[in-house]
Coordinates of C-alpha atoms and ligand atoms in Angstrom, one line a residue:
Chain A
M1 CA 15.2 -28.2 -29.4
T2 CA 11.8 -26.5 -29.2
R3 CA 11.6 -23.3 -27.8
P4 CA 10.7 -23.8 -23.7
G5 CA 7.4 -22.1 -22.7
P6 CA 6.4 -19.6 -20.4
L7 CA 8.0 -20.5 -16.6
L8 CA 4.1 -20.5 -15.2
T9 CA 1.0 -20.8 -16.9
V10 CA -2.0 -19.8 -14.3
R11 CA -5.7 -21.0 -16.7
G12 CA -9.0 -20.3 -15.0
L13 CA -8.1 -19.7 -12.2
S14 CA -10.5 -20.0 -9.1
V15 CA -10.3 -19.8 -5.3
R16 CA -12.9 -19.7 -2.9
F17 CA -13.2 -19.4 0.2
L18 CA -16.6 -21.3 2.2
M19 CA -17.0 -19.5 5.7
P20 CA -19.0 -19.9 8.6
G21 CA -23.0 -20.2 7.8
G22 CA -22.1 -21.6 4.2
R23 CA -21.7 -17.9 2.9
R24 CA -18.8 -18.3 -0.4
I25 CA -15.9 -15.4 -1.1
A26 CA -15.3 -16.1 -4.3
A27 CA -11.5 -14.6 -3.7
V28 CA -10.3 -15.7 -7.2
T29 CA -12.8 -16.3 -10.7
D30 CA -11.5 -18.0 -13.4
A31 CA -7.7 -16.6 -13.6
R32 CA -5.3 -17.4 -16.5
F33 CA -2.3 -15.4 -18.0
E34 CA 1.4 -16.7 -18.2
V35 CA 4.9 -15.3 -17.1
A36 CA 8.2 -16.1 -19.7
S37 CA 10.8 -16.7 -18.0
G38 CA 13.1 -13.5 -18.6
E39 CA 10.1 -10.8 -17.9
C40 CA 8.3 -9.2 -15.4
L41 CA 4.9 -9.7 -14.8
A42 CA 2.6 -7.0 -12.5
L43 CA -0.4 -8.3 -10.9
I44 CA -2.4 -4.4 -10.1
G45 CA -5.4 -3.4 -8.7
E46 CA -6.7 -2.2 -5.0
S47 CA -6.1 -3.8 -1.9
G48 CA -8.6 -6.4 -1.3
C49 CA -9.6 -7.3 -5.1
G50 CA -8.0 -11.1 -5.0
K51 CA -4.0 -11.0 -5.5
S52 CA -2.8 -11.9 -2.3
V53 CA -4.6 -14.5 -2.6
L54 CA -4.1 -15.2 -6.2
A55 CA -0.2 -15.7 -4.6
S56 CA -1.5 -17.0 -1.1
A57 CA -2.8 -19.9 -3.6
L58 CA 0.6 -20.7 -6.3
L59 CA 2.2 -20.8 -3.1
G60 CA 0.1 -23.8 -1.3
L61 CA -0.6 -21.1 1.2
L62 CA -4.3 -20.7 1.2
P63 CA -6.1 -21.4 4.4
A64 CA -7.8 -25.1 5.3
N65 CA -11.6 -23.7 4.6
T66 CA -10.9 -22.7 0.5
E67 CA -11.7 -24.7 -2.4
T68 CA -9.8 -24.0 -5.8
A69 CA -10.0 -24.9 -9.0
G70 CA -7.6 -25.2 -11.8
S71 CA -4.2 -25.0 -12.4
A72 CA -1.4 -23.1 -12.6
R73 CA 1.7 -24.6 -13.8
L74 CA 5.2 -24.8 -13.5
G75 CA 8.1 -26.2 -15.6
D76 CA 6.7 -29.7 -15.1
L77 CA 4.2 -30.1 -11.8
D78 CA 0.6 -28.2 -11.0
L79 CA 1.2 -26.1 -8.4
L80 CA -2.2 -26.8 -7.2
T81 CA -2.0 -30.4 -7.4
A82 CA 1.2 -30.8 -5.7
G83 CA 1.2 -31.9 -2.1
E84 CA 2.2 -30.2 1.2
R85 CA 5.3 -32.1 1.7
T86 CA 6.5 -31.2 -2.4
L87 CA 5.4 -27.5 -2.3
A88 CA 7.6 -28.0 0.9
R89 CA 10.9 -30.0 -0.8
T90 CA 11.5 -29.0 -3.4
V91 CA 9.4 -25.6 -4.9
R92 CA 9.8 -23.0 -2.5
G93 CA 12.7 -21.7 -1.6
R94 CA 14.0 -23.2 -4.8
R95 CA 11.3 -22.8 -7.3
I96 CA 9.8 -20.2 -6.7
G97 CA 11.0 -17.1 -4.3
L98 CA 8.9 -15.0 -1.9
I99 CA 9.3 -11.5 -1.5
P100 CA 7.0 -11.0 1.4
Q101 CA 5.3 -7.8 3.0
S102 CA 7.1 -7.2 5.2
P103 CA 9.9 -8.5 5.5
A104 CA 11.0 -7.3 8.8
A105 CA 7.1 -10.2 10.7
H106 CA 9.7 -12.4 7.7
L107 CA 12.4 -12.2 8.9
T108 CA 12.9 -14.9 12.8
P109 CA 13.1 -11.4 14.8
L110 CA 15.6 -13.2 17.5
R111 CA 18.3 -14.2 15.0
T112 CA 20.5 -12.5 13.0
V113 CA 20.0 -12.6 9.4
R114 CA 23.6 -13.7 8.9
S115 CA 22.0 -17.4 10.6
Q116 CA 18.8 -16.7 8.2
L117 CA 21.2 -16.7 5.4
E118 CA 23.0 -19.7 6.1
E119 CA 20.9 -21.8 7.8
T120 CA 18.2 -21.3 4.1
L121 CA 21.4 -21.0 2.0
A122 CA 22.3 -25.4 4.0
E123 CA 19.3 -25.9 3.5
L124 CA 18.4 -25.5 -0.3
T125 CA 22.3 -25.1 -1.1
G126 CA 24.4 -28.0 -1.2
V127 CA 27.2 -25.9 1.0
R128 CA 28.0 -27.5 4.2
G129 CA 31.4 -26.5 6.5
R130 CA 31.5 -23.5 8.8
A131 CA 33.9 -21.3 6.4
A132 CA 31.9 -22.6 3.0
L133 CA 29.2 -21.3 4.6
R134 CA 30.1 -17.8 5.7
E135 CA 31.6 -18.0 2.8
A136 CA 27.5 -18.7 0.3
A137 CA 26.0 -15.7 3.1
E138 CA 27.8 -13.1 1.8
R139 CA 27.7 -13.0 -1.6
A140 CA 23.6 -13.6 -1.3
A141 CA 23.8 -10.5 0.4
Q142 CA 26.2 -8.8 -2.1
R143 CA 23.2 -9.8 -4.2
A144 CA 20.5 -8.4 -2.9
A145 CA 22.8 -5.5 -2.0
F146 CA 22.5 -6.0 1.2
P147 CA 25.7 -4.2 3.1
P148 CA 28.0 -7.4 4.6
D149 CA 29.0 -5.3 7.9
H150 CA 25.4 -5.3 8.8
L151 CA 24.9 -9.3 8.3
D152 CA 25.8 -9.7 12.3
R153 CA 22.0 -7.4 13.3
H154 CA 19.3 -9.2 14.0
P155 CA 16.4 -8.1 11.8
H156 CA 14.5 -4.7 14.0
Q157 CA 17.9 -3.3 14.0
L158 CA 17.7 -2.6 9.8
S159 CA 15.8 0.4 8.3
G160 CA 12.7 -0.4 5.9
G161 CA 14.5 -1.6 3.5
L162 CA 17.7 -2.7 4.0
A163 CA 15.1 -5.1 5.8
Q164 CA 13.7 -6.0 2.4
R165 CA 16.4 -6.4 0.0
A166 CA 17.8 -9.3 4.3
A167 CA 14.9 -11.0 2.5
T168 CA 15.5 -10.8 -0.9
A169 CA 18.3 -12.5 -0.2
L170 CA 16.6 -14.5 1.2
A171 CA 14.3 -15.5 -1.9
L172 CA 17.8 -15.6 -4.1
A173 CA 19.7 -17.6 -1.9
G174 CA 18.1 -21.3 -3.6
D175 CA 18.8 -19.9 -6.9
P176 CA 15.2 -20.0 -7.3
P177 CA 13.3 -19.7 -10.9
L178 CA 11.0 -18.0 -9.7
L179 CA 10.8 -14.4 -8.0
L180 CA 7.0 -14.2 -6.6
A181 CA 7.3 -10.5 -4.9
D182 CA 3.8 -9.7 -2.8
E183 CA 3.2 -6.0 -2.0
P184 CA 6.4 -5.5 -2.0
T185 CA 7.5 -1.4 -1.6
T186 CA 4.9 -1.6 1.4
G187 CA 5.4 1.1 3.1
L188 CA 8.1 2.2 1.9
D189 CA 9.7 5.8 1.6
R190 CA 9.4 6.6 -3.0
P191 CA 13.8 6.7 -3.1
L192 CA 13.0 3.9 -1.3
V193 CA 10.6 2.2 -3.2
E194 CA 12.2 2.8 -6.6
R195 CA 15.6 1.7 -5.7
T196 CA 14.1 -1.9 -4.7
V197 CA 11.8 -2.3 -8.2
D198 CA 15.1 -1.9 -9.7
E199 CA 16.5 -4.0 -7.8
L200 CA 14.0 -6.6 -8.4
R201 CA 14.4 -5.8 -12.2
R202 CA 17.8 -6.1 -11.5
H203 CA 17.4 -9.8 -10.8
I204 CA 16.0 -10.4 -14.0
E205 CA 18.5 -9.1 -16.2
A206 CA 21.6 -10.2 -14.5
D207 CA 19.8 -14.0 -15.8
R208 CA 16.7 -13.9 -19.1
D209 CA 16.0 -17.3 -16.7
R210 CA 14.7 -16.0 -14.5
A211 CA 11.3 -14.2 -13.4
L212 CA 8.8 -11.9 -11.3
L213 CA 6.1 -11.8 -10.5
M214 CA 5.5 -8.8 -8.1
I215 CA 2.4 -8.2 -7.2
T216 CA 0.9 -4.9 -5.8
H217 CA -1.5 -1.8 -5.4
D218 CA 1.7 0.7 -6.7
L219 CA 1.1 2.1 -10.3
A220 CA 4.3 4.3 -9.9
A221 CA 6.0 1.1 -9.1
A222 CA 4.3 -1.4 -11.5
E223 CA 5.3 1.5 -14.5
R224 CA 8.7 0.3 -13.5
I225 CA 9.9 -2.4 -13.5
A226 CA 7.1 -4.8 -15.2
D227 CA 6.7 -5.7 -19.4
R228 CA 3.1 -6.8 -18.7
V229 CA 0.6 -6.3 -16.5
A230 CA -2.4 -8.1 -16.1
V231 CA -5.4 -5.4 -14.3
M232 CA -7.4 -7.2 -11.0
Y233 CA -11.0 -6.1 -9.9
A234 CA -13.0 -8.1 -8.3
G235 CA -11.2 -11.2 -7.5
R236 CA -10.9 -11.4 -11.9
I237 CA -8.3 -10.2 -13.9
V238 CA -9.8 -8.0 -16.5
E239 CA -6.9 -6.3 -18.8
L240 CA -4.0 -8.1 -19.3
A241 CA -1.5 -5.7 -21.3
D242 CA 2.2 -4.7 -22.7
A243 CA 3.1 -2.0 -19.8
A244 CA 4.5 0.7 -21.5
A245 CA 1.1 0.7 -24.4
F246 CA -0.8 0.6 -20.8
F247 CA 0.9 3.1 -19.3
G248 CA 2.2 5.2 -22.1
T249 CA -0.2 5.3 -25.1
P250 CA -3.1 4.1 -26.6
G251 CA -3.4 3.7 -22.8
P252 CA -5.8 0.7 -20.9
R253 CA -8.6 -0.2 -22.2
H254 CA -10.5 -1.5 -19.8
P255 CA -12.6 1.4 -18.7
Y256 CA -11.0 0.8 -14.1
S257 CA -7.9 0.3 -15.9
R258 CA -8.0 4.2 -17.0
G259 CA -10.3 4.7 -13.7
L260 CA -6.6 3.7 -11.4
L261 CA -5.1 5.1 -13.3
D262 CA -6.6 8.9 -13.8
A263 CA -6.9 8.6 -10.0
L264 CA -2.6 9.2 -10.1
P265 CA -1.8 12.5 -7.9
D266 CA 0.5 13.2 -12.1
R267 CA -2.9 12.7 -13.6
A268 CA -6.5 13.1 -13.2
F269 CA -5.5 12.5 -9.7
T270 CA -10.0 12.1 -9.8
P271 CA -10.8 8.9 -8.4
I272 CA -13.2 5.9 -9.1
P273 CA -17.1 6.1 -7.5
G274 CA -17.8 3.9 -6.1
L275 CA -16.8 0.8 -3.5
P276 CA -15.3 -2.1 -4.7
P277 CA -17.5 -4.5 -4.8
E278 CA -17.9 -7.2 -1.3
L279 CA -16.0 -10.7 -2.8
G280 CA -18.9 -12.5 -0.7
D281 CA -22.1 -11.1 -3.1
L282 CA -21.1 -10.8 -6.9
P283 CA -23.3 -9.3 -8.7
A284 CA -23.8 -11.6 -12.3
G285 CA -22.6 -9.5 -15.0
C286 CA -19.4 -8.3 -14.3
A287 CA -18.9 -6.5 -11.2
F288 CA -18.4 -3.0 -12.4
A289 CA -20.8 -1.8 -13.4
P290 CA -21.8 0.9 -10.5
R291 CA -18.5 2.0 -10.4
C292 CA -18.4 2.0 -14.7
P293 CA -18.7 5.5 -16.7
R294 CA -19.9 3.2 -19.7
A295 CA -21.9 0.5 -18.4
D296 CA -25.2 -0.2 -20.3
T297 CA -27.8 -2.7 -20.6
S298 CA -25.0 -5.4 -21.7
C299 CA -23.2 -5.5 -18.6
T300 CA -25.3 -7.6 -17.1
E301 CA -23.8 -10.5 -18.6
L302 CA -19.9 -11.4 -16.8
P303 CA -18.0 -9.9 -20.7
P304 CA -14.9 -12.6 -21.0
L305 CA -11.9 -11.8 -21.0
A306 CA -12.2 -11.9 -25.3
G307 CA -8.1 -11.0 -26.2
S308 CA -6.8 -8.6 -22.9
V309 CA -9.9 -7.5 -21.8
A310 CA -12.8 -8.1 -20.4
C311 CA -15.5 -5.7 -21.0
H312 CA -18.1 -4.9 -23.4
H313 CA -17.1 -2.0 -23.9
P314 CA -13.9 -1.6 -24.2
V315 CA -12.5 1.9 -25.0
R316 CA -10.4 1.3 -27.5
P317 CA -11.5 -1.2 -30.6
P318 CA -8.6 -3.8 -31.0
V319 CA -6.2 -3.0 -34.1
P320 CA -7.5 -4.4 -36.9
A321 CA -4.7 -6.6 -38.7
A322 CA -4.8 -4.7 -41.3
T323 CA -6.1 -1.4 -42.2
P324 CA -5.8 0.6 -45.1
E325 CA -3.3 2.7 -43.6
N326 CA -0.7 0.6 -41.9
A327 CA -0.6 -1.9 -45.7
R328 CA 0.4 1.6 -47.6
A329 CA 3.7 1.7 -44.9
Chain B
M1 CA -2.3 29.7 12.4
L2 CA -0.7 28.0 13.5
E3 CA 3.1 28.6 14.2
L4 CA 5.5 26.4 15.5
R5 CA 9.0 27.7 16.5
S6 CA 12.1 26.0 17.5
V7 CA 10.3 22.9 18.8
T8 CA 12.6 20.2 20.7
A9 CA 10.2 16.5 21.0
G10 CA 11.0 13.5 21.5
Y11 CA 10.8 10.1 23.5
D12 CA 14.1 10.4 25.0
R13 CA 15.4 13.2 26.1
R14 CA 18.7 12.9 25.3
A15 CA 18.0 12.2 21.5
P16 CA 15.1 14.0 20.4
V17 CA 14.0 12.7 17.6
V18 CA 13.7 16.5 16.1
R19 CA 15.5 19.8 16.7
E20 CA 14.5 22.9 16.6
A21 CA 11.6 22.7 13.9
S22 CA 9.6 25.7 13.1
L23 CA 7.3 26.4 10.1
T24 CA 3.6 29.0 10.2
L25 CA 0.5 27.5 8.9
A26 CA -2.0 30.1 7.9
P27 CA -5.5 30.2 8.6
G28 CA -7.1 28.4 5.1
Q29 CA -3.3 27.2 3.6
A30 CA -2.7 23.9 2.8
L31 CA 0.8 22.7 3.6
G32 CA 3.0 20.0 2.4
L33 CA 5.8 17.8 5.2
L34 CA 7.3 16.3 3.0
G35 CA 11.1 13.8 4.9
P36 CA 12.2 10.5 4.4
S37 CA 10.8 7.1 6.7
G38 CA 12.2 7.8 10.5
C39 CA 13.1 12.0 10.0
G40 CA 10.5 12.4 13.1
K41 CA 7.7 14.3 10.5
S42 CA 5.2 12.2 12.4
T43 CA 6.2 13.1 15.6
L44 CA 6.7 17.5 14.6
A45 CA 2.9 16.5 13.1
R46 CA 1.5 14.6 17.2
V47 CA 3.4 17.8 18.3
A48 CA 1.6 20.3 15.7
A49 CA -2.4 19.0 17.3
L50 CA -1.2 19.0 20.9
L51 CA -0.3 15.3 20.8
H52 CA 2.7 15.2 21.5
R53 CA 3.9 17.3 24.5
P54 CA 7.7 19.2 22.9
D55 CA 10.8 19.7 25.3
A56 CA 11.4 22.5 23.7
G57 CA 10.2 25.5 21.9
T58 CA 6.8 27.2 21.7
L59 CA 3.6 26.5 20.0
L60 CA 1.6 29.4 18.8
L61 CA -2.4 28.8 18.0
D62 CA -4.1 31.8 16.7
G63 CA -1.4 33.6 18.5
T64 CA -2.0 32.2 22.1
P65 CA 1.1 30.3 23.2
V66 CA 0.2 26.0 24.2
R67 CA 0.3 25.4 26.9
R68 CA -0.9 22.1 27.7
W69 CA -1.3 18.8 25.8
R70 CA -3.0 15.5 24.7
H71 CA -6.1 15.8 27.4
R72 CA -4.7 18.6 29.5
A73 CA -5.1 20.6 26.7
P74 CA -7.9 23.1 26.4
R75 CA -10.7 21.9 24.5
E76 CA -11.8 24.5 22.4
Q77 CA -7.6 24.1 21.4
R78 CA -8.0 19.8 21.3
T79 CA -11.4 20.6 19.0
A80 CA -9.3 22.9 16.7
F81 CA -7.9 19.7 15.3
G82 CA -9.1 16.8 13.0
V83 CA -6.2 13.7 13.1
V84 CA -5.3 10.8 10.8
F85 CA -2.5 8.9 11.0
Q86 CA -1.4 6.3 8.4
Q87 CA -2.3 3.4 10.2
P88 CA -6.0 3.5 10.6
R89 CA -6.0 -0.6 12.1
L90 CA -3.2 1.1 15.5
A91 CA -6.1 4.6 15.3
A92 CA -10.0 3.0 15.3
D93 CA -10.6 1.2 18.6
P94 CA -11.4 -2.5 17.5
R95 CA -14.4 -2.7 19.8
L96 CA -16.7 0.0 17.9
R97 CA -19.7 0.5 14.5
L98 CA -17.7 2.0 12.1
A99 CA -21.1 4.4 13.1
D100 CA -19.9 4.3 17.1
L101 CA -16.3 5.3 15.5
I102 CA -17.1 7.7 13.5
A103 CA -19.1 9.3 16.3
E104 CA -17.1 9.0 19.5
P105 CA -16.1 12.5 19.2
L106 CA -19.0 13.4 19.2
R107 CA -19.8 11.4 22.3
A108 CA -16.6 13.0 24.0
T109 CA -18.1 16.2 23.8
G110 CA -21.6 15.5 24.8
R111 CA -22.7 16.3 21.8
R112 CA -24.7 12.8 20.9
D113 CA -28.0 15.4 19.3
Q114 CA -25.7 15.8 16.5
I115 CA -24.8 11.9 16.5
P116 CA -27.7 10.8 13.6
G117 CA -27.1 13.4 10.9
R118 CA -23.3 14.9 11.5
V119 CA -22.7 10.3 10.7
T120 CA -25.4 10.5 8.0
E121 CA -23.2 13.3 6.0
L122 CA -19.7 12.5 6.1
A123 CA -20.8 8.9 5.9
E124 CA -21.8 10.1 2.9
A125 CA -18.9 13.3 2.2
T126 CA -16.3 10.5 2.7
G127 CA -18.1 7.8 -0.3
L128 CA -18.6 5.0 3.4
T129 CA -22.3 2.5 2.4
P130 CA -24.9 2.7 4.7
D131 CA -23.7 -1.0 5.0
L132 CA -20.6 -0.4 6.4
L133 CA -21.0 1.5 9.3
T134 CA -22.9 -1.0 11.0
R135 CA -19.5 -3.3 10.6
R136 CA -16.0 -3.3 12.7
P137 CA -13.3 -2.4 11.7
H138 CA -12.2 -6.3 11.1
E139 CA -14.7 -6.5 8.9
V140 CA -14.2 -3.7 6.1
S141 CA -10.7 -3.5 4.2
D142 CA -7.6 -0.6 4.6
G143 CA -9.1 2.4 2.9
Q144 CA -12.8 1.6 4.2
L145 CA -11.3 2.1 7.9
Q146 CA -8.7 4.6 7.1
R147 CA -12.8 6.7 5.1
A148 CA -14.0 6.2 8.4
C149 CA -11.3 7.7 9.9
L150 CA -10.9 11.0 8.3
A151 CA -15.2 11.1 9.0
R152 CA -13.9 11.0 13.0
A153 CA -11.6 13.4 12.3
L154 CA -14.2 16.1 10.8
V155 CA -16.6 15.6 12.7
L156 CA -16.4 18.4 15.7
R157 CA -15.8 20.8 12.3
P158 CA -11.8 21.4 13.4
R159 CA -9.7 24.6 12.1
I160 CA -7.7 22.4 10.9
L161 CA -6.6 19.3 9.5
V162 CA -3.5 17.1 10.3
C163 CA -3.1 14.3 7.8
D164 CA -0.2 12.0 8.8
E165 CA 0.6 9.7 5.7
M166 CA -2.6 9.4 5.4
T167 CA -2.2 7.9 2.0
A168 CA 0.6 5.7 2.6
M169 CA -1.6 2.2 2.7
L170 CA -3.8 3.0 0.3
D171 CA -5.0 2.2 -3.5
A172 CA -4.3 5.0 -6.2
S173 CA -8.4 4.8 -6.2
T174 CA -9.1 5.8 -2.4
T175 CA -6.1 7.8 -2.1
A176 CA -8.1 10.8 -4.5
A177 CA -10.9 9.5 -2.9
L178 CA -10.3 11.0 0.3
V179 CA -8.0 13.9 -0.6
A180 CA -10.6 14.5 -2.7
A181 CA -13.0 14.5 0.2
V182 CA -10.2 17.3 2.3
E183 CA -10.5 19.1 -0.2
R184 CA -14.2 19.1 -0.3
Y185 CA -14.5 20.0 3.7
R186 CA -11.4 22.7 3.6
R187 CA -14.0 24.5 1.0
E188 CA -17.1 24.8 2.8
T189 CA -15.1 25.6 5.7
G190 CA -11.9 27.1 5.4
A191 CA -9.6 24.8 7.6
A192 CA -6.4 24.4 6.6
L193 CA -4.0 20.9 6.2
L194 CA -0.5 19.8 7.5
A195 CA -0.2 16.9 5.2
V196 CA 2.9 15.2 6.3
G197 CA 3.8 11.9 3.7
H198 CA 6.8 11.2 1.3
D199 CA 5.7 11.4 -1.7
R200 CA 6.5 15.0 -3.8
T201 CA 4.5 13.8 -6.9
L202 CA 1.2 13.5 -4.2
L203 CA 2.4 16.6 -1.7
D204 CA 2.6 18.8 -4.6
R205 CA -0.8 18.0 -6.1
W206 CA -2.5 18.2 -3.2
C207 CA -1.2 21.2 -1.2
D208 CA -0.7 24.8 -1.6
R209 CA 3.0 24.5 -1.0
T210 CA 5.6 21.4 -0.1
L211 CA 8.3 21.6 2.3
H212 CA 11.1 19.6 2.5
W213 CA 12.5 18.3 6.6
H214 CA 16.0 19.7 5.7
E215 CA 13.8 23.0 5.9
V216 CA 12.2 23.3 8.6
A217 CA 14.2 20.5 11.2
R218 CA 17.9 20.7 12.4
S219 CA 19.4 17.3 11.0
R220 CA 19.8 15.0 13.2
A221 CA 24.3 14.5 13.4
D222 CA 23.4 10.8 14.0
A223 CA 20.2 10.1 11.6
P224 CA 20.0 7.0 9.9
T225 CA 21.2 6.6 6.3
Ligands
SF4_401 S1 -18.9 -4.8 -18.6 FE1 -19.6 -2.7 -18.5 S2 -19.2 -1.8 -16.8 FE2 -17.7 -4.0 -17.6 S3 -16.1 -2.2 -17.8 FE3 -16.6 -3.2 -20.1 S4 -17.8 -1.5 -20.3 FE4 -17.8 -1.0 -18.1

């Protein structure tokens, strides 16, 4: 048997919003990445960089005025060309479980967590019958560390952390191989952020056939959970890196990634100067140039994602395959 | 100097969210107040900024007891404070262009002549480009809107700045930029800061001193876990 390929393969994914008056917003441009089973990829970047649009594209949840290009293969299915019927019947909940940004808004306000879980389980799994569904709902709650004695509560009666767990239980109900978490820690306290990402991590470790794509602007959360990171700026992925190397030594290679980490309060706490560009009005060359300390005239040309970084002057040269030092070792 | 003594406050007298909270903010001091969400720290921040009348307790502003809150407070007490909240969308009138949003307190206090100069100054201090000033809140990002809310909070040159989870929704770079803008203002004016939040790393880095909620207030018997 051949080794299974990546669970999700994204190639040349672009999303354009067509605005009244003929304006085009380049929300995502030429994204290329993979997510393998058993791993967690964190897609990081500032708000408005296009990362949430990318998530919506994978789930087929983009508004009508959009154009997409490229492909996003989940097994044998291209998510970008699959119709709404296929996505609704076979993908959402079954092959991709969505853990939303504001779980309280995602849960139906007038119904208890139990009834929502039972309904989802009945829809996504073969479980039938009141007693069996009740038991399955309790098991599903337990898997997401949702306390069974809170199952009969309504969403507004839950704390932020418990609402997040209820949403996770729903996302896991159909046992999907890919979990997609869109800013799952927004508005949560630090200890709760840590607990939430640790729990997400456990769902990947408990089942190595499962993978997690987490979209976040929270670098500390990404550091805690990710195996790899993809950094997005102005709609493009500008760096793909191993998480340990990115957050530790030798550190990121793209000047924007450097700037992001340097902004953290436990690092230099220095902001990146300036503001991100408008996605409707991107320059022809590197979109980071106006804010970049390393920019020069060559940066008026768009840097391709060569290897793992899209930059003409990355912070550190790539490690050569064999140097005299490591050849001797 | 701001002193809160045994302040009890909330929205229902039978179940106050803040019980007997006390703290002192010295002139020029940067004090962090750390606590989990829902603990009552935002309510206390509102009391401290004269935006919420407490049920019991005393508040002294430079030694003078505060007797009236909100619009009833005397103007010179009210304008001693600049306040920035967590959610800029809830704190900004959606009809106003950012320039008008920043200028709002000047207009309300009859200082129209200062508007052009102060708006330009503060836009620069908070990193807002001129093209953003003509936009309305729905046309800018959360980070850009929060920059405008900080500019508005500084426009009357407050002596005390209250930042309630100012950066909780923002990315690392915008957080560092807003904190830097606050600190530049404080260096120039000697203003004091009460920064309320849940991120210890951030508050420890930002403030002279960080107090935990349980050092400030009595815990609620029925507090949620
Ligand atoms: S391509 Fe040039 S401007 Fe862009 S990040 Fe690299 S050095 Fe900076």
